[in-house]
Amino acid sequence: MLEAKLDAASQLKKIVEAIRDMLGECNIECNETGLALQSLDKSHIVLVSLLLGSDGFSEYRCDRGVTLGLNINSLATVLRCANNDDILTLRSEDRANELILTFEDSKADRISEFNLRLMDIDQEYLAIPETEYAATVVMSAAVLQRTLRDLSALSEAVTIEIDKEGIRFSAEGDLGKGSTHFKPCVDMENAENSINITLSEPVSLSFNLQYFSNITKASSLSSTVTLQMTAGMPAQIEYKLPSGHVRYYFAPKIED
Amino acid sequence: DSSQKPLSAFFGGS
């Protein structure tokens, strides 16, 4: 059986908000090390990989592997019934067909319980190769989100170029073109505003901005984001969690 | 012009 407790329901709410626009139904695999999810978005452009280590929970118990087949929008609907600072418990018996969610406000002596029906989901898996990326950029998650939102007014696609001078985002559409360039920098007072670039060779890739904007909904989970790119390959975009990560593998647009 | 390919064009499926 699974029993996992979080001190604040907002932790799970934010994670679900970061993935719900891309995923419909997917399996969450639970074992003694934690919860994991790997699922393609409906159009197979983005793969979402979520890891929530058991250390990230205030209490965690999972004696044997449990697969939770969930509709992510149904989970989001139920989570809306929890206050952000409620204590949240996830519970599922072995071979049960439901996930029990308990929301507890210890001050008000309120306990709400919701049973979410589980589904058998035949999920497609992709083998992700271990990759040494040509460029790695760590930057503010909020700044990335803002930059992409600004450029989405111009075009459906953004080109990202990374070289030793910095990282440049550019877009071109009917009304004109625009770009934003960030130089590597260290901000001692606000470390999350630093831009760190590790590079073995310059990279330039283009991506669909609609999908990218869905990915950056994870910005509420972490102050920084790690972008990793290699020419002609999907980018890896990672938001670190206190014990785990939300990672996206994002297929670029390729010249015909 | 550039086109959008699915992830399976880059990663093998299983």
PDB file of N, CA and C in Angstrom, chain A residues 22-107:
ATOM      1  N   MET A  22      -0.469  19.512 -20.387  1.00  0.00           N
ATOM      2  CA  MET A  22       0.169  18.643 -21.376  1.00  0.00           C
ATOM      3  C   MET A  22      -0.308  17.206 -21.300  1.00  0.00           C
ATOM      4  N   LEU A  23      -0.676  16.779 -20.114  1.00  0.00           N
ATOM      5  CA  LEU A  23      -0.984  15.361 -19.926  1.00  0.00           C
ATOM      6  C   LEU A  23      -2.475  15.144 -19.712  1.00  0.00           C
ATOM      7  N   GLY A  24      -3.005  14.098 -20.300  1.00  0.00           N
ATOM      8  CA  GLY A  24      -4.381  13.709 -20.032  1.00  0.00           C
ATOM      9  C   GLY A  24      -4.389  12.650 -18.943  1.00  0.00           C
ATOM     10  N   GLU A  25      -4.207  11.411 -19.364  1.00  0.00           N
ATOM     11  CA  GLU A  25      -4.168  10.305 -18.413  1.00  0.00           C
ATOM     12  C   GLU A  25      -2.754   9.754 -18.352  1.00  0.00           C
ATOM     13  N   CYS A  26      -2.285   9.428 -17.164  1.00  0.00           N
ATOM     14  CA  CYS A  26      -0.949   8.841 -17.071  1.00  0.00           C
ATOM     15  C   CYS A  26      -0.787   8.033 -15.788  1.00  0.00           C
ATOM     16  N   ASN A  27       0.216   7.165 -15.823  1.00  0.00           N
ATOM     17  CA  ASN A  27       0.513   6.323 -14.669  1.00  0.00           C
ATOM     18  C   ASN A  27       1.539   6.992 -13.768  1.00  0.00           C
ATOM     19  N   ILE A  28       1.274   6.980 -12.467  1.00  0.00           N
ATOM     20  CA  ILE A  28       2.282   7.385 -11.484  1.00  0.00           C
ATOM     21  C   ILE A  28       2.755   6.104 -10.804  1.00  0.00           C
ATOM     22  N   GLU A  29       4.046   5.840 -10.937  1.00  0.00           N
ATOM     23  CA  GLU A  29       4.615   4.631 -10.342  1.00  0.00           C
ATOM     24  C   GLU A  29       5.121   4.970  -8.947  1.00  0.00           C
ATOM     25  N   CYS A  30       4.701   4.191  -7.967  1.00  0.00           N
ATOM     26  CA  CYS A  30       5.111   4.436  -6.582  1.00  0.00           C
ATOM     27  C   CYS A  30       5.902   3.232  -6.091  1.00  0.00           C
ATOM     28  N   ASN A  31       7.028   3.496  -5.472  1.00  0.00           N
ATOM     29  CA  ASN A  31       7.762   2.431  -4.786  1.00  0.00           C
ATOM     30  C   ASN A  31       8.434   3.030  -3.561  1.00  0.00           C
ATOM     31  N   GLU A  32       9.298   2.254  -2.926  1.00  0.00           N
ATOM     32  CA  GLU A  32       9.828   2.731  -1.638  1.00  0.00           C
ATOM     33  C   GLU A  32      10.683   3.988  -1.767  1.00  0.00           C
ATOM     34  N   THR A  33      11.183   4.278  -2.985  1.00  0.00           N
ATOM     35  CA  THR A  33      12.016   5.474  -3.138  1.00  0.00           C
ATOM     36  C   THR A  33      11.196   6.737  -3.423  1.00  0.00           C
ATOM     37  N   GLY A  34       9.931   6.575  -3.817  1.00  0.00           N
ATOM     38  CA  GLY A  34       9.111   7.756  -4.061  1.00  0.00           C
ATOM     39  C   GLY A  34       8.133   7.554  -5.214  1.00  0.00           C
ATOM     40  N   LEU A  35       7.648   8.669  -5.747  1.00  0.00           N
ATOM     41  CA  LEU A  35       6.688   8.642  -6.854  1.00  0.00           C
ATOM     42  C   LEU A  35       7.374   9.091  -8.137  1.00  0.00           C
ATOM     43  N   ALA A  36       7.059   8.431  -9.254  1.00  0.00           N
ATOM     44  CA  ALA A  36       7.653   8.820 -10.539  1.00  0.00           C
ATOM     45  C   ALA A  36       6.602   8.756 -11.636  1.00  0.00           C
ATOM     46  N   LEU A  37       6.732   9.666 -12.565  1.00  0.00           N
ATOM     47  CA  LEU A  37       5.804   9.710 -13.700  1.00  0.00           C
ATOM     48  C   LEU A  37       6.626  10.002 -14.949  1.00  0.00           C
ATOM     49  N   GLN A  38       6.341   9.293 -16.032  1.00  0.00           N
ATOM     50  CA  GLN A  38       6.973   9.629 -17.308  1.00  0.00           C
ATOM     51  C   GLN A  38       5.884   9.526 -18.364  1.00  0.00           C
ATOM     52  N   SER A  39       5.555  10.633 -18.996  1.00  0.00           N
ATOM     53  CA  SER A  39       4.445  10.583 -19.943  1.00  0.00           C
ATOM     54  C   SER A  39       4.624  11.606 -21.064  1.00  0.00           C
ATOM     55  N   LEU A  40       4.232  11.190 -22.266  1.00  0.00           N
ATOM     56  CA  LEU A  40       4.271  12.091 -23.423  1.00  0.00           C
ATOM     57  C   LEU A  40       3.042  12.984 -23.432  1.00  0.00           C
ATOM     58  N   ASP A  41       3.192  14.188 -23.919  1.00  0.00           N
ATOM     59  CA  ASP A  41       2.013  15.031 -24.099  1.00  0.00           C
ATOM     60  C   ASP A  41       1.204  14.477 -25.277  1.00  0.00           C
ATOM     61  N   LYS A  42      -0.031  15.017 -25.426  1.00  0.00           N
ATOM     62  CA  LYS A  42      -0.957  14.425 -26.400  1.00  0.00           C
ATOM     63  C   LYS A  42      -0.390  14.432 -27.815  1.00  0.00           C
ATOM     64  N   SER A  43       0.417  15.428 -28.169  1.00  0.00           N
ATOM     65  CA  SER A  43       0.940  15.484 -29.539  1.00  0.00           C
ATOM     66  C   SER A  43       2.366  14.926 -29.651  1.00  0.00           C
ATOM     67  N   HIS A  44       2.871  14.351 -28.580  1.00  0.00           N
ATOM     68  CA  HIS A  44       4.186  13.677 -28.580  1.00  0.00           C
ATOM     69  C   HIS A  44       5.357  14.614 -28.873  1.00  0.00           C
ATOM     70  N   ILE A  45       5.197  15.890 -28.489  1.00  0.00           N
ATOM     71  CA  ILE A  45       6.274  16.863 -28.683  1.00  0.00           C
ATOM     72  C   ILE A  45       7.101  16.995 -27.401  1.00  0.00           C
ATOM     73  N   VAL A  46       6.418  16.820 -26.269  1.00  0.00           N
ATOM     74  CA  VAL A  46       7.074  16.998 -24.967  1.00  0.00           C
ATOM     75  C   VAL A  46       6.895  15.727 -24.136  1.00  0.00           C
ATOM     76  N   LEU A  47       7.961  15.306 -23.477  1.00  0.00           N
ATOM     77  CA  LEU A  47       7.856  14.213 -22.521  1.00  0.00           C
ATOM     78  C   LEU A  47       8.053  14.804 -21.128  1.00  0.00           C
ATOM     79  N   VAL A  48       7.129  14.502 -20.231  1.00  0.00           N
ATOM     80  CA  VAL A  48       7.205  15.001 -18.863  1.00  0.00           C
ATOM     81  C   VAL A  48       7.752  13.887 -17.981  1.00  0.00           C
ATOM     82  N   SER A  49       8.762  14.211 -17.198  1.00  0.00           N
ATOM     83  CA  SER A  49       9.339  13.230 -16.283  1.00  0.00           C
ATOM     84  C   SER A  49       9.361  13.858 -14.890  1.00  0.00           C
ATOM     85  N   LEU A  50       8.590  13.266 -13.999  1.00  0.00           N
ATOM     86  CA  LEU A  50       8.447  13.808 -12.645  1.00  0.00           C
ATOM     87  C   LEU A  50       9.012  12.810 -11.651  1.00  0.00           C
ATOM     88  N   LEU A  51       9.802  13.299 -10.724  1.00  0.00           N
ATOM     89  CA  LEU A  51      10.310  12.448  -9.651  1.00  0.00           C
ATOM     90  C   LEU A  51      10.069  13.156  -8.320  1.00  0.00           C
ATOM     91  N   LEU A  52       9.342  12.492  -7.434  1.00  0.00           N
ATOM     92  CA  LEU A  52       9.113  13.020  -6.087  1.00  0.00           C
ATOM     93  C   LEU A  52       9.701  12.005  -5.122  1.00  0.00           C
ATOM     94  N   GLY A  53      10.893  12.288  -4.612  1.00  0.00           N
ATOM     95  CA  GLY A  53      11.563  11.347  -3.724  1.00  0.00           C
ATOM     96  C   GLY A  53      10.828  11.225  -2.391  1.00  0.00           C
ATOM     97  N   SER A  54      10.929  10.070  -1.765  1.00  0.00           N
ATOM     98  CA  SER A  54      10.229   9.848  -0.489  1.00  0.00           C
ATOM     99  C   SER A  54      10.661  10.873   0.563  1.00  0.00           C
ATOM    100  N   ASP A  55      11.900  11.394   0.464  1.00  0.00           N
ATOM    101  CA  ASP A  55      12.385  12.409   1.416  1.00  0.00           C
ATOM    102  C   ASP A  55      11.582  13.710   1.340  1.00  0.00           C
ATOM    103  N   GLY A  56      10.924  13.938   0.219  1.00  0.00           N
ATOM    104  CA  GLY A  56      10.150  15.169   0.044  1.00  0.00           C
ATOM    105  C   GLY A  56       8.821  15.138   0.790  1.00  0.00           C
ATOM    106  N   PHE A  57       8.464  13.974   1.323  1.00  0.00           N
ATOM    107  CA  PHE A  57       7.208  13.846   2.069  1.00  0.00           C
ATOM    108  C   PHE A  57       7.506  13.866   3.569  1.00  0.00           C
ATOM    109  N   SER A  58       6.564  14.380   4.365  1.00  0.00           N
ATOM    110  CA  SER A  58       6.794  14.374   5.809  1.00  0.00           C
ATOM    111  C   SER A  58       6.638  12.954   6.356  1.00  0.00           C
ATOM    112  N   GLU A  59       5.773  12.172   5.732  1.00  0.00           N
ATOM    113  CA  GLU A  59       5.696  10.734   6.050  1.00  0.00           C
ATOM    114  C   GLU A  59       5.531  10.003   4.734  1.00  0.00           C
ATOM    115  N   TYR A  60       6.194   8.851   4.602  1.00  0.00           N
ATOM    116  CA  TYR A  60       6.096   8.105   3.347  1.00  0.00           C
ATOM    117  C   TYR A  60       6.228   6.616   3.621  1.00  0.00           C
ATOM    118  N   ARG A  61       5.309   5.872   3.057  1.00  0.00           N
ATOM    119  CA  ARG A  61       5.379   4.420   3.195  1.00  0.00           C
ATOM    120  C   ARG A  61       4.834   3.793   1.914  1.00  0.00           C
ATOM    121  N   CYS A  62       5.617   2.907   1.324  1.00  0.00           N
ATOM    122  CA  CYS A  62       5.139   2.169   0.154  1.00  0.00           C
ATOM    123  C   CYS A  62       5.869   0.830   0.166  1.00  0.00           C
ATOM    124  N   ASP A  63       5.187  -0.197   0.664  1.00  0.00           N
ATOM    125  CA  ASP A  63       5.841  -1.493   0.875  1.00  0.00           C
ATOM    126  C   ASP A  63       6.157  -2.182  -0.440  1.00  0.00           C
ATOM    127  N   ARG A  64       5.231  -2.113  -1.363  1.00  0.00           N
ATOM    128  CA  ARG A  64       5.500  -2.727  -2.667  1.00  0.00           C
ATOM    129  C   ARG A  64       4.968  -1.823  -3.776  1.00  0.00           C
ATOM    130  N   GLY A  65       5.483  -2.025  -4.986  1.00  0.00           N
ATOM    131  CA  GLY A  65       5.163  -1.123  -6.090  1.00  0.00           C
ATOM    132  C   GLY A  65       3.663  -0.974  -6.333  1.00  0.00           C
ATOM    133  N   VAL A  66       3.233   0.257  -6.506  1.00  0.00           N
ATOM    134  CA  VAL A  66       1.826   0.555  -6.807  1.00  0.00           C
ATOM    135  C   VAL A  66       1.808   1.447  -8.040  1.00  0.00           C
ATOM    136  N   THR A  67       0.939   1.136  -9.005  1.00  0.00           N
ATOM    137  CA  THR A  67       0.760   2.023 -10.162  1.00  0.00           C
ATOM    138  C   THR A  67      -0.570   2.742 -10.016  1.00  0.00           C
ATOM    139  N   LEU A  68      -0.494   4.079 -10.037  1.00  0.00           N
ATOM    140  CA  LEU A  68      -1.715   4.876  -9.967  1.00  0.00           C
ATOM    141  C   LEU A  68      -2.025   5.398 -11.372  1.00  0.00           C
ATOM    142  N   GLY A  69      -3.030   4.845 -12.022  1.00  0.00           N
ATOM    143  CA  GLY A  69      -3.461   5.331 -13.335  1.00  0.00           C
ATOM    144  C   GLY A  69      -4.442   6.468 -13.132  1.00  0.00           C
ATOM    145  N   LEU A  70      -4.013   7.688 -13.462  1.00  0.00           N
ATOM    146  CA  LEU A  70      -4.812   8.861 -13.106  1.00  0.00           C
ATOM    147  C   LEU A  70      -5.135   9.744 -14.296  1.00  0.00           C
ATOM    148  N   ASN A  71      -6.306  10.345 -14.247  1.00  0.00           N
ATOM    149  CA  ASN A  71      -6.606  11.449 -15.135  1.00  0.00           C
ATOM    150  C   ASN A  71      -6.144  12.709 -14.405  1.00  0.00           C
ATOM    151  N   ILE A  72      -5.159  13.405 -14.983  1.00  0.00           N
ATOM    152  CA  ILE A  72      -4.518  14.521 -14.284  1.00  0.00           C
ATOM    153  C   ILE A  72      -5.495  15.677 -14.054  1.00  0.00           C
ATOM    154  N   ASN A  73      -6.433  15.856 -14.985  1.00  0.00           N
ATOM    155  CA  ASN A  73      -7.420  16.924 -14.775  1.00  0.00           C
ATOM    156  C   ASN A  73      -8.375  16.587 -13.632  1.00  0.00           C
ATOM    157  N   SER A  74      -8.706  15.296 -13.473  1.00  0.00           N
ATOM    158  CA  SER A  74      -9.550  14.895 -12.337  1.00  0.00           C
ATOM    159  C   SER A  74      -8.802  15.125 -11.036  1.00  0.00           C
ATOM    160  N   LEU A  75      -7.497  14.812 -11.040  1.00  0.00           N
ATOM    161  CA  LEU A  75      -6.684  15.044  -9.842  1.00  0.00           C
ATOM    162  C   LEU A  75      -6.659  16.541  -9.514  1.00  0.00           C
ATOM    163  N   ALA A  76      -6.506  17.367 -10.557  1.00  0.00           N
ATOM    164  CA  ALA A  76      -6.473  18.822 -10.361  1.00  0.00           C
ATOM    165  C   ALA A  76      -7.806  19.305  -9.788  1.00  0.00           C
ATOM    166  N   THR A  77      -8.910  18.740 -10.271  1.00  0.00           N
ATOM    167  CA  THR A  77     -10.245  19.133  -9.798  1.00  0.00           C
ATOM    168  C   THR A  77     -10.386  18.844  -8.310  1.00  0.00           C
ATOM    169  N   VAL A  78      -9.944  17.648  -7.897  1.00  0.00           N
ATOM    170  CA  VAL A  78     -10.048  17.277  -6.478  1.00  0.00           C
ATOM    171  C   VAL A  78      -9.124  18.147  -5.625  1.00  0.00           C
ATOM    172  N   LEU A  79      -7.924  18.429  -6.161  1.00  0.00           N
ATOM    173  CA  LEU A  79      -6.959  19.227  -5.382  1.00  0.00           C
ATOM    174  C   LEU A  79      -7.443  20.655  -5.153  1.00  0.00           C
ATOM    175  N   ARG A  80      -8.339  21.123  -6.035  1.00  0.00           N
ATOM    176  CA  ARG A  80      -8.894  22.458  -5.843  1.00  0.00           C
ATOM    177  C   ARG A  80      -9.706  22.552  -4.550  1.00  0.00           C
ATOM    178  N   CYS A  81     -10.132  21.396  -4.044  1.00  0.00           N
ATOM    179  CA  CYS A  81     -10.922  21.377  -2.795  1.00  0.00           C
ATOM    180  C   CYS A  81     -10.031  21.474  -1.560  1.00  0.00           C
ATOM    181  N   ALA A  82      -8.709  21.458  -1.754  1.00  0.00           N
ATOM    182  CA  ALA A  82      -7.777  21.559  -0.626  1.00  0.00           C
ATOM    183  C   ALA A  82      -7.291  22.988  -0.491  1.00  0.00           C
ATOM    184  N   ASN A  83      -7.177  23.471   0.746  1.00  0.00           N
ATOM    185  CA  ASN A  83      -6.517  24.762   0.965  1.00  0.00           C
ATOM    186  C   ASN A  83      -5.016  24.561   0.833  1.00  0.00           C
ATOM    187  N   ASN A  84      -4.331  25.633   0.447  1.00  0.00           N
ATOM    188  CA  ASN A  84      -2.887  25.506   0.198  1.00  0.00           C
ATOM    189  C   ASN A  84      -2.119  24.970   1.397  1.00  0.00           C
ATOM    190  N   ASP A  85      -2.526  25.387   2.606  1.00  0.00           N
ATOM    191  CA  ASP A  85      -1.756  24.954   3.773  1.00  0.00           C
ATOM    192  C   ASP A  85      -2.362  23.742   4.472  1.00  0.00           C
ATOM    193  N   ASP A  86      -3.313  23.072   3.843  1.00  0.00           N
ATOM    194  CA  ASP A  86      -3.822  21.810   4.393  1.00  0.00           C
ATOM    195  C   ASP A  86      -2.735  20.747   4.375  1.00  0.00           C
ATOM    196  N   ILE A  87      -2.791  19.861   5.364  1.00  0.00           N
ATOM    197  CA  ILE A  87      -1.940  18.665   5.318  1.00  0.00           C
ATOM    198  C   ILE A  87      -2.623  17.687   4.360  1.00  0.00           C
ATOM    199  N   LEU A  88      -1.854  17.172   3.399  1.00  0.00           N
ATOM    200  CA  LEU A  88      -2.445  16.305   2.380  1.00  0.00           C
ATOM    201  C   LEU A  88      -1.893  14.885   2.528  1.00  0.00           C
ATOM    202  N   THR A  89      -2.777  13.913   2.520  1.00  0.00           N
ATOM    203  CA  THR A  89      -2.323  12.518   2.542  1.00  0.00           C
ATOM    204  C   THR A  89      -2.870  11.783   1.321  1.00  0.00           C
ATOM    205  N   LEU A  90      -1.986  11.050   0.644  1.00  0.00           N
ATOM    206  CA  LEU A  90      -2.377  10.193  -0.478  1.00  0.00           C
ATOM    207  C   LEU A  90      -2.346   8.760   0.037  1.00  0.00           C
ATOM    208  N   ARG A  91      -3.386   8.002  -0.266  1.00  0.00           N
ATOM    209  CA  ARG A  91      -3.428   6.631   0.226  1.00  0.00           C
ATOM    210  C   ARG A  91      -4.022   5.718  -0.835  1.00  0.00           C
ATOM    211  N   SER A  92      -3.402   4.561  -1.023  1.00  0.00           N
ATOM    212  CA  SER A  92      -3.986   3.583  -1.931  1.00  0.00           C
ATOM    213  C   SER A  92      -3.604   2.190  -1.457  1.00  0.00           C
ATOM    214  N   GLU A  93      -4.585   1.339  -1.342  1.00  0.00           N
ATOM    215  CA  GLU A  93      -4.318  -0.050  -0.935  1.00  0.00           C
ATOM    216  C   GLU A  93      -3.752  -0.809  -2.125  1.00  0.00           C
ATOM    217  N   ASP A  94      -3.096  -1.944  -1.846  1.00  0.00           N
ATOM    218  CA  ASP A  94      -2.586  -2.787  -2.942  1.00  0.00           C
ATOM    219  C   ASP A  94      -3.751  -3.214  -3.840  1.00  0.00           C
ATOM    220  N   ARG A  95      -3.536  -3.124  -5.119  1.00  0.00           N
ATOM    221  CA  ARG A  95      -4.521  -3.519  -6.130  1.00  0.00           C
ATOM    222  C   ARG A  95      -5.879  -2.827  -5.947  1.00  0.00           C
ATOM    223  N   ALA A  96      -5.875  -1.667  -5.328  1.00  0.00           N
ATOM    224  CA  ALA A  96      -7.141  -0.935  -5.164  1.00  0.00           C
ATOM    225  C   ALA A  96      -7.455  -0.208  -6.459  1.00  0.00           C
ATOM    226  N   ASN A  97      -8.708   0.152  -6.637  1.00  0.00           N
ATOM    227  CA  ASN A  97      -9.050   0.903  -7.845  1.00  0.00           C
ATOM    228  C   ASN A  97      -9.344   2.358  -7.525  1.00  0.00           C
ATOM    229  N   GLU A  98      -8.826   2.816  -6.377  1.00  0.00           N
ATOM    230  CA  GLU A  98      -9.035   4.222  -6.039  1.00  0.00           C
ATOM    231  C   GLU A  98      -7.840   4.787  -5.268  1.00  0.00           C
ATOM    232  N   LEU A  99      -7.684   6.105  -5.412  1.00  0.00           N
ATOM    233  CA  LEU A  99      -6.693   6.845  -4.636  1.00  0.00           C
ATOM    234  C   LEU A  99      -7.479   7.706  -3.649  1.00  0.00           C
ATOM    235  N   ILE A 100      -7.130   7.587  -2.381  1.00  0.00           N
ATOM    236  CA  ILE A 100      -7.845   8.367  -1.367  1.00  0.00           C
ATOM    237  C   ILE A 100      -6.996   9.585  -1.008  1.00  0.00           C
ATOM    238  N   LEU A 101      -7.580  10.762  -1.122  1.00  0.00           N
ATOM    239  CA  LEU A 101      -6.884  12.006  -0.774  1.00  0.00           C
ATOM    240  C   LEU A 101      -7.545  12.602   0.464  1.00  0.00           C
ATOM    241  N   THR A 102      -6.745  12.899   1.466  1.00  0.00           N
ATOM    242  CA  THR A 102      -7.273  13.516   2.683  1.00  0.00           C
ATOM    243  C   THR A 102      -6.659  14.896   2.849  1.00  0.00           C
ATOM    244  N   PHE A 103      -7.513  15.898   3.081  1.00  0.00           N
ATOM    245  CA  PHE A 103      -7.057  17.275   3.303  1.00  0.00           C
ATOM    246  C   PHE A 103      -7.412  17.644   4.741  1.00  0.00           C
ATOM    247  N   GLU A 104      -6.423  18.059   5.496  1.00  0.00           N
ATOM    248  CA  GLU A 104      -6.613  18.246   6.923  1.00  0.00           C
ATOM    249  C   GLU A 104      -6.187  19.649   7.346  1.00  0.00           C
ATOM    250  N   ASP A 105      -7.088  20.365   7.996  1.00  0.00           N
ATOM    251  CA  ASP A 105      -6.737  21.651   8.592  1.00  0.00           C
ATOM    252  C   ASP A 105      -6.700  21.421  10.094  1.00  0.00           C
ATOM    253  N   SER A 106      -5.505  21.260  10.646  1.00  0.00           N
ATOM    254  CA  SER A 106      -5.413  20.842  12.050  1.00  0.00           C
ATOM    255  C   SER A 106      -5.963  21.903  12.996  1.00  0.00           C
ATOM    256  N   LYS A 107      -5.879  23.180  12.576  1.00  0.00           N
ATOM    257  CA  LYS A 107      -6.376  24.249  13.460  1.00  0.00           C
ATOM    258  C   LYS A 107      -7.899  24.242  13.535  1.00  0.00           C
TER     259      LYS A 107
END
